[in-house]
Coordinates of C-alpha atoms in Angstrom, one line a residue:
Chain A
X1 CA -36.0 -95.0 -30.2
X2 CA -35.0 -95.0 -26.5
X3 CA -37.0 -94.7 -23.4
X4 CA -36.2 -92.7 -20.2
X5 CA -35.7 -96.0 -18.4
X6 CA -33.1 -97.2 -21.0
X7 CA -31.3 -93.9 -20.9
X8 CA -31.3 -93.9 -17.1
X9 CA -30.0 -97.5 -17.1
X10 CA -27.0 -96.4 -19.2
X11 CA -26.4 -93.3 -17.0
X12 CA -26.5 -95.5 -13.8
X13 CA -24.0 -98.0 -15.3
X14 CA -21.7 -95.1 -16.3
X15 CA -22.0 -95.9 -20.0
X16 CA -24.2 -93.0 -21.1
X17 CA -22.9 -91.0 -24.1
X18 CA -23.3 -87.3 -23.3
X19 CA -22.5 -84.3 -25.4
X20 CA -23.2 -80.6 -25.0
X21 CA -25.6 -78.7 -27.2
X22 CA -22.6 -77.1 -28.9
X23 CA -20.7 -80.4 -29.4
X24 CA -23.7 -82.2 -30.9
X25 CA -23.9 -79.9 -33.9
X26 CA -20.6 -81.0 -35.5
X27 CA -21.0 -84.6 -34.3
X28 CA -24.3 -85.0 -36.1
X29 CA -22.8 -83.3 -39.2
X30 CA -20.0 -85.8 -39.2
X31 CA -21.9 -89.0 -38.3
X32 CA -25.4 -88.5 -39.5
X33 CA -28.6 -88.0 -37.5
X34 CA -29.8 -91.7 -37.3
X35 CA -26.5 -93.1 -36.2
X36 CA -26.0 -90.4 -33.5
X37 CA -29.7 -90.8 -32.3
X38 CA -28.8 -94.4 -31.5
X39 CA -25.4 -93.6 -29.9
X40 CA -26.0 -90.5 -27.9
X41 CA -28.1 -90.6 -24.8
X42 CA -28.1 -87.1 -23.5
X43 CA -27.4 -83.6 -24.8
X44 CA -26.8 -80.9 -22.1
X45 CA -28.1 -77.3 -22.5
X46 CA -27.3 -74.3 -20.3
X47 CA -27.7 -70.6 -19.8
X48 CA -26.3 -67.9 -17.5
X49 CA -27.7 -64.4 -17.2
X50 CA -29.6 -62.0 -15.0
X51 CA -33.0 -63.6 -14.1
X52 CA -35.0 -61.0 -12.2
X53 CA -37.9 -63.2 -11.4
X54 CA -36.0 -65.2 -8.8
X55 CA -36.1 -65.4 -5.1
X56 CA -36.1 -67.7 -2.1
X57 CA -38.1 -68.9 0.8
X58 CA -36.1 -68.9 4.0
X59 CA -37.3 -70.6 7.1
X60 CA -35.7 -69.3 10.3
X61 CA -35.9 -71.4 13.5
X62 CA -38.0 -70.2 16.4
X63 CA -36.7 -67.8 19.0
X64 CA -37.4 -68.1 22.7
X65 CA -39.9 -66.6 23.3
X66 CA -41.3 -67.0 19.8
X67 CA -42.0 -64.3 17.2
X68 CA -44.4 -64.2 14.2
X69 CA -42.3 -61.9 12.0
X70 CA -44.6 -59.3 10.4
X71 CA -41.8 -57.2 8.9
X72 CA -38.2 -58.5 8.2
X73 CA -35.0 -57.2 6.6
X74 CA -31.9 -59.2 5.7
X75 CA -28.9 -56.8 5.5
X76 CA -31.5 -54.1 5.3
X77 CA -33.2 -55.7 2.3
X78 CA -36.9 -56.1 2.9
X79 CA -38.2 -59.7 2.8
X80 CA -41.9 -60.6 2.5
X81 CA -43.5 -62.0 5.7
X82 CA -47.1 -62.6 4.7
X83 CA -46.6 -66.3 5.2
X84 CA -46.2 -68.4 8.4
X85 CA -44.4 -67.3 11.6
X86 CA -40.7 -67.5 10.7
X87 CA -40.9 -68.0 6.9
X88 CA -39.9 -65.1 4.6
X89 CA -39.6 -64.7 0.8
X90 CA -36.7 -62.6 -0.4
X91 CA -36.9 -61.4 -4.0
X92 CA -33.9 -60.8 -6.2
X93 CA -34.9 -57.3 -7.3
X94 CA -35.6 -55.9 -3.9
X95 CA -33.6 -52.7 -3.2
X96 CA -31.9 -52.1 0.1
X97 CA -33.7 -49.8 2.7
X98 CA -32.5 -46.3 2.2
X99 CA -31.2 -46.9 -1.4
X100 CA -31.7 -43.6 -3.2
X101 CA -32.7 -45.7 -6.3
X102 CA -32.9 -43.3 -9.3
X103 CA -33.1 -40.1 -7.2
X104 CA -29.6 -39.4 -8.4
X105 CA -30.0 -40.7 -11.9
X106 CA -28.6 -43.1 -13.0
X107 CA -28.7 -44.9 -9.6
X108 CA -26.0 -47.4 -8.7
X109 CA -28.1 -50.0 -6.9
X110 CA -25.0 -51.4 -5.2
X111 CA -26.7 -54.0 -3.0
X112 CA -30.1 -55.6 -2.9
X113 CA -32.0 -58.9 -3.0
X114 CA -29.8 -60.5 -5.6
X115 CA -26.7 -59.8 -3.5
X116 CA -28.3 -61.2 -0.3
X117 CA -29.0 -64.4 -2.3
X118 CA -25.4 -64.6 -3.5
X119 CA -24.1 -63.9 0.0
X120 CA -26.3 -66.6 1.5
X121 CA -25.1 -69.2 -1.0
X122 CA -21.5 -68.1 -0.4
X123 CA -22.0 -68.9 3.3
X124 CA -21.6 -65.3 4.6
X125 CA -22.9 -64.1 7.9
X126 CA -25.9 -61.9 7.4
X127 CA -28.0 -59.7 9.7
X128 CA -31.7 -60.3 10.3
X129 CA -33.9 -57.6 11.7
X130 CA -37.5 -58.5 12.2
X131 CA -40.5 -56.8 13.9
X132 CA -43.9 -58.2 15.0
X133 CA -47.1 -56.8 16.5
X134 CA -47.1 -59.6 19.1
X135 CA -49.7 -62.2 19.7
X136 CA -50.6 -64.5 22.6
X137 CA -48.8 -67.4 20.9
X138 CA -45.9 -65.3 19.5
X139 CA -45.1 -62.6 22.1
X140 CA -41.7 -61.4 20.9
X141 CA -41.9 -58.1 19.1
X142 CA -38.4 -57.5 17.8
X143 CA -35.2 -59.5 17.0
X144 CA -31.9 -58.5 15.6
X145 CA -29.5 -61.4 15.0
X146 CA -26.8 -62.8 12.7
X147 CA -27.0 -66.0 10.7
X148 CA -25.6 -68.1 7.8
X149 CA -27.5 -70.3 5.4
X150 CA -26.5 -73.3 7.6
X151 CA -28.5 -71.8 10.5
X152 CA -31.7 -71.9 8.5
X153 CA -34.0 -74.8 8.5
X154 CA -34.7 -74.4 4.8
X155 CA -33.4 -72.1 2.0
X156 CA -35.3 -72.9 -1.1
X157 CA -34.9 -70.9 -4.3
X158 CA -38.3 -70.5 -5.9
X159 CA -38.1 -68.6 -9.2
X160 CA -41.3 -67.8 -11.0
X161 CA -39.6 -67.0 -14.3
X162 CA -36.2 -68.3 -15.6
X163 CA -34.7 -69.4 -18.9
X164 CA -36.5 -67.3 -21.4
X165 CA -36.7 -69.3 -24.6
X166 CA -35.4 -66.4 -26.7
X167 CA -35.1 -62.7 -26.0
X168 CA -35.1 -59.1 -27.4
X169 CA -32.0 -57.4 -28.7
X170 CA -32.2 -54.0 -27.1
X171 CA -31.4 -50.8 -29.0
X172 CA -31.8 -47.0 -28.2
X173 CA -33.4 -44.9 -30.9
X174 CA -33.3 -41.7 -28.8
X175 CA -30.6 -39.1 -28.7
X176 CA -29.6 -39.7 -25.0
X177 CA -28.1 -42.6 -23.1
X178 CA -30.7 -44.9 -21.5
X179 CA -30.3 -47.3 -18.6
X180 CA -32.4 -50.4 -18.8
X181 CA -32.7 -54.0 -17.5
X182 CA -31.0 -54.8 -20.8
X183 CA -28.0 -52.7 -19.7
X184 CA -26.6 -49.3 -20.8
X185 CA -27.7 -48.3 -24.3
X186 CA -25.9 -45.5 -26.0
X187 CA -27.9 -42.9 -28.1
X188 CA -28.7 -43.1 -31.8
X189 CA -28.3 -46.8 -32.1
X190 CA -24.7 -46.9 -31.1
X191 CA -24.9 -50.3 -29.4
X192 CA -27.3 -53.2 -28.8
X193 CA -27.4 -55.7 -26.0
X194 CA -28.8 -59.2 -26.3
X195 CA -29.4 -61.8 -23.6
X196 CA -29.5 -65.5 -24.6
X197 CA -27.2 -68.5 -24.8
X198 CA -28.6 -69.1 -28.3
X199 CA -27.7 -72.6 -29.5
X200 CA -26.9 -73.7 -25.9
X201 CA -30.1 -72.3 -24.4
X202 CA -32.4 -75.0 -22.9
X203 CA -35.7 -74.1 -24.5
X204 CA -34.2 -73.3 -27.9
X205 CA -33.0 -76.9 -28.0
X206 CA -36.4 -78.2 -27.2
X207 CA -38.6 -75.6 -29.0
X208 CA -41.9 -77.6 -28.8
X209 CA -41.3 -78.6 -25.1
X210 CA -41.2 -82.3 -25.9
X211 CA -38.8 -83.2 -23.0
X212 CA -38.8 -80.1 -20.8
X213 CA -42.0 -79.7 -18.9
X214 CA -43.4 -79.6 -15.4
X215 CA -41.3 -82.0 -13.2
X216 CA -38.2 -82.0 -15.4
X217 CA -35.1 -82.2 -13.3
X218 CA -32.7 -79.2 -13.8
X219 CA -29.3 -78.1 -12.6
X220 CA -29.9 -74.8 -10.9
X221 CA -26.7 -73.1 -9.8
X222 CA -25.1 -76.4 -9.0
X223 CA -28.0 -77.8 -7.1
X224 CA -30.5 -80.5 -8.3
X225 CA -33.8 -78.8 -8.9
X226 CA -36.8 -79.1 -11.1
X227 CA -39.4 -77.2 -13.2
X228 CA -42.3 -76.7 -10.8
X229 CA -44.7 -74.9 -13.3
X230 CA -44.7 -73.0 -16.6
X231 CA -42.8 -69.8 -16.0
X232 CA -44.7 -66.5 -15.6
X233 CA -45.3 -64.8 -18.9
X234 CA -44.8 -68.1 -20.7
X235 CA -46.2 -67.5 -24.2
X236 CA -45.5 -70.6 -26.4
X237 CA -47.9 -69.4 -29.0
X238 CA -46.0 -66.5 -30.6
X239 CA -44.4 -66.2 -34.1
X240 CA -42.0 -68.9 -35.1
X241 CA -39.6 -69.6 -37.9
X242 CA -40.5 -72.3 -40.5
X243 CA -38.4 -74.7 -38.4
X244 CA -40.5 -73.8 -35.3
X245 CA -38.0 -71.6 -33.5
X246 CA -39.7 -68.8 -31.6
X247 CA -38.8 -65.3 -32.9
X248 CA -39.5 -63.6 -29.5
X249 CA -39.3 -64.4 -25.8
X250 CA -41.9 -67.3 -25.9
X251 CA -41.5 -70.0 -23.3
X252 CA -40.2 -69.6 -19.7
X253 CA -39.7 -72.0 -16.8
X254 CA -40.5 -71.7 -13.1
X255 CA -37.6 -73.4 -11.2
X256 CA -36.9 -74.4 -7.7
X257 CA -33.9 -76.0 -5.9
X258 CA -32.2 -76.2 -2.5
X259 CA -29.9 -73.2 -2.0
X260 CA -27.8 -75.1 0.4
X261 CA -26.5 -77.2 -2.5
X262 CA -25.7 -74.3 -4.8
X263 CA -22.3 -73.0 -5.9
X264 CA -21.7 -69.2 -5.4
X265 CA -20.0 -68.8 -8.8
X266 CA -23.4 -69.5 -10.4
X267 CA -25.4 -67.1 -8.2
X268 CA -24.3 -63.5 -8.6
X269 CA -26.0 -60.4 -7.4
X270 CA -26.2 -57.9 -10.2
X271 CA -26.4 -54.1 -10.1
X272 CA -27.9 -52.7 -13.3
X273 CA -27.1 -49.0 -13.3
X274 CA -30.1 -46.8 -13.6
X275 CA -32.4 -49.8 -13.4
X276 CA -32.0 -51.8 -10.3
X277 CA -31.0 -55.1 -8.7
X278 CA -31.1 -58.6 -10.2
X279 CA -29.4 -61.9 -9.9
X280 CA -27.2 -63.7 -12.4
X281 CA -28.1 -67.4 -12.4
X282 CA -26.8 -70.4 -14.1
X283 CA -29.2 -73.2 -15.3
X284 CA -28.4 -76.4 -17.0
X285 CA -31.0 -78.9 -18.4
X286 CA -30.2 -82.3 -19.9
X287 CA -32.2 -83.4 -22.9
X288 CA -32.8 -87.2 -23.3
X289 CA -32.2 -88.3 -26.9
X290 CA -35.4 -90.3 -27.2
X291 CA -35.4 -90.3 -31.0
X292 CA -34.0 -88.7 -34.1
X293 CA -36.5 -85.8 -33.9
X294 CA -35.5 -84.8 -30.4
X295 CA -31.8 -85.1 -31.5
X296 CA -32.4 -82.9 -34.6
X297 CA -33.8 -80.1 -32.5
X298 CA -30.8 -80.1 -30.3
X299 CA -28.7 -79.4 -33.4
X300 CA -30.0 -75.9 -33.6
X301 CA -27.3 -73.4 -34.6
X302 CA -26.9 -69.7 -33.7
X303 CA -27.4 -68.9 -37.4
X304 CA -30.9 -70.4 -37.3
X305 CA -32.1 -68.5 -34.2
X306 CA -33.5 -65.1 -34.8
X307 CA -34.0 -62.4 -32.1
X308 CA -36.1 -59.3 -32.5
X309 CA -34.4 -55.9 -32.3
X310 CA -36.5 -53.6 -30.1
X311 CA -36.2 -49.9 -29.3
X312 CA -36.0 -49.5 -25.5
X313 CA -36.3 -45.7 -25.6
X314 CA -39.9 -45.7 -26.8
X315 CA -41.3 -48.9 -28.3
X316 CA -40.6 -51.2 -25.3
X317 CA -41.6 -48.7 -22.5
X318 CA -44.7 -47.6 -24.4
X319 CA -45.6 -51.2 -25.3
X320 CA -46.1 -50.4 -29.0
X321 CA -45.2 -53.9 -30.1
X322 CA -42.9 -52.5 -32.8
X323 CA -39.9 -54.7 -33.9
X324 CA -37.2 -53.0 -36.0
X325 CA -36.0 -56.3 -37.5
X326 CA -34.6 -59.7 -36.6
X327 CA -30.9 -60.7 -36.4
X328 CA -29.4 -64.2 -35.8
X329 CA -27.2 -65.1 -32.8
X330 CA -24.4 -65.9 -35.3
X331 CA -24.5 -62.3 -36.4
X332 CA -24.7 -61.0 -32.8
X333 CA -21.7 -63.1 -31.8
X334 CA -19.5 -61.4 -34.4
X335 CA -19.7 -58.3 -32.2
X336 CA -21.3 -56.1 -34.9
X337 CA -24.7 -56.2 -36.6
X338 CA -26.4 -54.1 -39.2
X339 CA -29.7 -52.4 -38.3
X340 CA -31.4 -50.7 -41.2
X341 CA -28.1 -50.3 -43.0
X342 CA -26.2 -49.0 -40.0
X343 CA -23.4 -51.0 -38.3
X344 CA -24.0 -51.3 -34.6
X345 CA -21.7 -52.7 -31.8
X346 CA -23.0 -55.7 -29.9
X347 CA -22.8 -56.3 -26.2
X348 CA -24.3 -59.1 -24.2
X349 CA -25.8 -59.7 -20.7
X350 CA -25.9 -63.4 -21.0
X351 CA -22.6 -65.2 -20.5
X352 CA -22.0 -67.9 -23.1
X353 CA -18.7 -68.6 -21.4
X354 CA -20.5 -69.6 -18.1
X355 CA -23.3 -71.4 -20.0
X356 CA -20.6 -73.5 -21.7
X357 CA -19.0 -74.3 -18.4
X358 CA -22.4 -75.3 -17.0
X359 CA -23.2 -77.5 -20.0
X360 CA -19.9 -79.3 -19.5
X361 CA -20.3 -79.6 -15.7
X362 CA -23.8 -81.1 -16.2
X363 CA -22.5 -83.5 -18.9
X364 CA -19.8 -84.7 -16.4
X365 CA -22.4 -85.3 -13.7
X366 CA -24.6 -87.4 -16.1
X367 CA -21.5 -89.3 -17.3
X368 CA -20.6 -90.1 -13.7
X369 CA -24.1 -91.5 -13.2
X370 CA -24.9 -88.7 -10.7
X371 CA -27.8 -87.1 -12.6
X372 CA -30.8 -89.2 -13.7
X373 CA -33.4 -87.9 -16.1
X374 CA -37.2 -88.1 -15.8
X375 CA -40.2 -87.6 -18.1
X376 CA -42.2 -84.4 -17.3
X377 CA -45.6 -85.1 -15.7
X378 CA -47.2 -82.1 -17.5
X379 CA -46.4 -80.4 -20.7
X380 CA -45.8 -76.6 -21.1
X381 CA -48.6 -75.0 -23.2
X382 CA -47.6 -74.3 -26.8
X383 CA -50.5 -72.1 -27.7
X384 CA -50.7 -69.3 -25.1
X385 CA -50.0 -65.7 -25.8
X386 CA -49.1 -62.8 -23.4
X387 CA -52.1 -60.8 -22.1
X388 CA -51.8 -57.1 -21.5
X389 CA -53.1 -55.3 -18.4
X390 CA -55.9 -52.9 -19.2
X391 CA -56.3 -49.8 -17.0
X392 CA -60.1 -49.9 -16.5
X393 CA -62.7 -47.7 -14.8
X394 CA -64.4 -49.3 -11.8
X395 CA -67.2 -51.4 -13.3
Chain B
X1 CA 20.5 -41.8 -28.8
X2 CA 18.9 -44.5 -26.8
X3 CA 15.4 -45.9 -27.5
X4 CA 12.3 -44.4 -26.0
X5 CA 9.9 -46.3 -23.8
X6 CA 6.5 -45.6 -22.4
X7 CA 5.7 -46.5 -18.8
X8 CA 2.4 -46.3 -17.0
X9 CA 2.7 -45.1 -13.5
X10 CA 0.3 -44.6 -10.6
X11 CA 1.5 -42.0 -8.1
X12 CA 0.1 -41.9 -4.5
X13 CA 0.4 -38.6 -2.6
X14 CA 0.0 -39.0 1.1
X15 CA -1.7 -35.8 2.4
X16 CA -0.2 -33.6 -0.4
X17 CA 1.3 -30.4 0.9
X18 CA 3.9 -29.4 -1.8
X19 CA 2.9 -26.9 -4.4
X20 CA 5.7 -27.9 -6.7
X21 CA 4.6 -28.3 -10.3
X22 CA 5.7 -31.9 -10.7
X23 CA 4.4 -32.5 -14.2
X24 CA 6.2 -29.3 -15.4
X25 CA 9.5 -30.6 -14.1
X26 CA 9.0 -34.0 -15.6
X27 CA 8.6 -32.4 -19.0
X28 CA 11.1 -29.6 -18.7
X29 CA 13.9 -31.1 -16.7
X30 CA 13.6 -34.8 -17.6
X31 CA 12.5 -34.6 -21.3
X32 CA 9.4 -36.8 -20.7
X33 CA 6.3 -36.8 -22.7
X34 CA 3.5 -37.0 -20.2
X35 CA -0.1 -38.2 -20.7
X36 CA -2.3 -37.9 -17.7
X37 CA -5.1 -40.4 -17.6
X38 CA -6.7 -39.5 -14.3
X39 CA -5.8 -37.4 -11.3
X40 CA -7.2 -36.5 -7.9
X41 CA -4.7 -34.3 -6.1
X42 CA -6.2 -32.0 -3.6
X43 CA -4.2 -30.0 -1.0
X44 CA -4.5 -31.5 2.6
X45 CA -5.9 -34.8 1.2
X46 CA -4.5 -38.0 -0.1
X47 CA -4.2 -38.0 -3.9
X48 CA -3.6 -40.2 -6.9
X49 CA -2.3 -39.5 -10.3
X50 CA -2.2 -42.1 -13.2
X51 CA -0.1 -41.2 -16.2
X52 CA 2.0 -42.5 -19.0
X53 CA 5.5 -41.2 -19.3
X54 CA 7.5 -41.5 -22.6
X55 CA 11.2 -41.0 -22.8
X56 CA 14.5 -42.8 -22.6
X57 CA 14.9 -45.4 -19.9
X58 CA 17.4 -43.1 -18.2
X59 CA 15.1 -40.1 -18.3
X60 CA 12.2 -42.1 -17.0
X61 CA 14.3 -43.4 -14.1
X62 CA 15.5 -39.9 -13.3
X63 CA 11.9 -38.6 -13.5
X64 CA 10.7 -41.3 -11.1
X65 CA 13.6 -40.5 -8.7
X66 CA 12.7 -36.9 -8.8
X67 CA 9.0 -37.6 -8.0
X68 CA 10.1 -39.9 -5.1
X69 CA 11.9 -36.9 -3.4
X70 CA 8.4 -35.6 -2.6
X71 CA 7.5 -38.6 -0.5
X72 CA 5.3 -39.8 -3.3
X73 CA 4.8 -43.6 -3.8
X74 CA 5.4 -44.6 -7.4
X75 CA 3.6 -47.7 -8.4
X76 CA 4.5 -49.1 -11.8
X77 CA 2.8 -52.5 -11.4
X78 CA -0.7 -51.8 -10.1
X79 CA -3.0 -49.6 -12.0
X80 CA -5.8 -47.2 -10.9
X81 CA -8.4 -49.6 -12.5
X82 CA -8.4 -53.3 -11.6
X83 CA -10.5 -56.2 -12.7
X84 CA -11.3 -59.1 -10.5
X85 CA -11.3 -62.1 -12.8
X86 CA -13.3 -64.2 -10.3
X87 CA -16.1 -61.6 -10.2
X88 CA -16.3 -61.4 -14.0
X89 CA -19.0 -63.6 -15.4
X90 CA -17.7 -63.0 -19.0
X91 CA -21.1 -61.7 -20.2
X92 CA -19.5 -59.1 -22.5
X93 CA -21.6 -56.1 -21.5
X94 CA -18.4 -54.0 -20.9
X95 CA -16.7 -54.6 -24.3
X96 CA -18.7 -52.2 -26.4
X97 CA -18.2 -49.5 -23.7
X98 CA -14.4 -49.9 -23.5
X99 CA -13.0 -47.2 -25.9
X100 CA -9.5 -48.7 -26.2
X101 CA -10.3 -52.5 -26.4
X102 CA -8.6 -53.1 -23.1
X103 CA -11.7 -55.4 -22.5
X104 CA -12.4 -57.6 -25.5
X105 CA -13.9 -61.0 -26.2
X106 CA -10.8 -63.2 -25.9
X107 CA -11.1 -66.7 -27.3
X108 CA -13.9 -66.8 -29.9
X109 CA -14.9 -70.3 -29.0
X110 CA -14.8 -69.9 -25.2
X111 CA -16.2 -66.4 -25.4
X112 CA -14.4 -65.2 -22.3
X113 CA -13.7 -61.5 -21.7
X114 CA -10.0 -60.7 -21.7
X115 CA -8.5 -57.7 -20.0
X116 CA -5.3 -56.0 -21.0
X117 CA -4.3 -53.4 -18.4
X118 CA -1.7 -51.9 -20.7
X119 CA -4.5 -50.7 -23.0
X120 CA -6.6 -49.2 -20.2
X121 CA -6.9 -45.4 -20.2
X122 CA -8.9 -45.4 -17.0
X123 CA -12.1 -43.9 -18.4
X124 CA -14.0 -45.9 -15.8
X125 CA -16.8 -46.9 -18.3
X126 CA -16.4 -50.6 -17.3
X127 CA -17.0 -49.7 -13.6
X128 CA -20.3 -47.9 -14.6
X129 CA -21.6 -50.7 -16.7
X130 CA -20.4 -54.0 -15.1
X131 CA -23.5 -55.5 -13.3
X132 CA -21.2 -57.7 -11.1
X133 CA -18.8 -55.1 -9.9
X134 CA -15.8 -56.9 -11.5
X135 CA -14.0 -53.7 -12.2
X136 CA -12.9 -51.3 -9.5
X137 CA -11.0 -48.1 -9.1
X138 CA -8.3 -47.4 -6.5
X139 CA -9.7 -43.8 -6.2

């Protein structure tokens, strides 16, 4: 048994023993659970993939005379201005003004919110165009100017939903190619796409949310951030394996961090053909090894994690709830799975390569004494399920 | 008889005016087996042609010299399709769409995406499916 204080003391003195969620598997096999629970202080988890429910609050300085922006575009991408005078929220999936979207199907969606977020983090100069109706206190009605992230007072990433605990494996049952947020799916079950870091993924290493909760410090694209709430569509109460591993999306995290501290290689604008814009984000979360139970859960292996295979030509869009079957991440990573007797090629939208890089970067930061851990101040709910939206008549 | 080799070439035609049947002469006069991957050669416009030529080293060299007499730039190092390793996030979305395994999962442990330009037939599938714009075409 260890406390957060004891672990932080070891981190601060540069003596913490830190392994990644991949390394810990063989280490525990070799040395045994109890011995490793005493020895190891922190296990690092990570994931990198498109996380559509991401965005940022940007606070511009005041012009002379002042403006209360009522409409604003950054590089022609609309930002939400329904907040105070020079604050805006820019969402990752926002398309650029004039983008033909899917008018010429499948649309290319070359530039949008996710790309603006990447360009901001990369320090590029961007165009702001804003309009106002004018008030006595904010008389200016229009501004067009150029800025970088360093010109902003604040640039705070605020992501309502990141780090899905587990995710669907998308397949196409129809006889024509479909373009989805899960990528391009060839007809007649020719390929599947999955999107999870599996055994490295944060919430799969803490399936009952013992150490990851509201207030937990996270590594968000290189910046120090934290979990500010349960993520939207968090549904900890779904079906689980006998070991307690969710068999569907389940938990999610709402994350925030200062964009000025982020690294551009972990914030990447994404164009999903025929679907739209997103942003590829890297997240790392350290798990304190408080006891052998916590350690045991970080030893989760790809072969023990099952993901649901879902048809994205009919079942997903029509919300039927049908699941064709389940496959393990170990099977997915071989590049070929079997679905109802047919061999199907496997692609991925989540980068295990980058997740591994992040888990190692975070492990180094903890070893150097640069990243302390803290207990969450509220737990994520374990019993909630997803509610549908009913289309009702006016009561 | 000397050994045959296969060479991938990208030809750039600056505002193409000649109506000479270049491919015909490569086959007929220089004994080359030609496999055209991709072409955009339009009169009065710049054009590109990406092809494999198979033959003896001498025949290939004579063929290249012949093509150069038309003020055509012959590029045997760069290809029509390029991949920016820094833009690639190694997600692996492209690998199932690549018909010739030019894009594959490289190291099984690191799970990086490896690209072998020699295997690329320039079908452009990677450009259509890469979310991060890591692959690009010269034309």
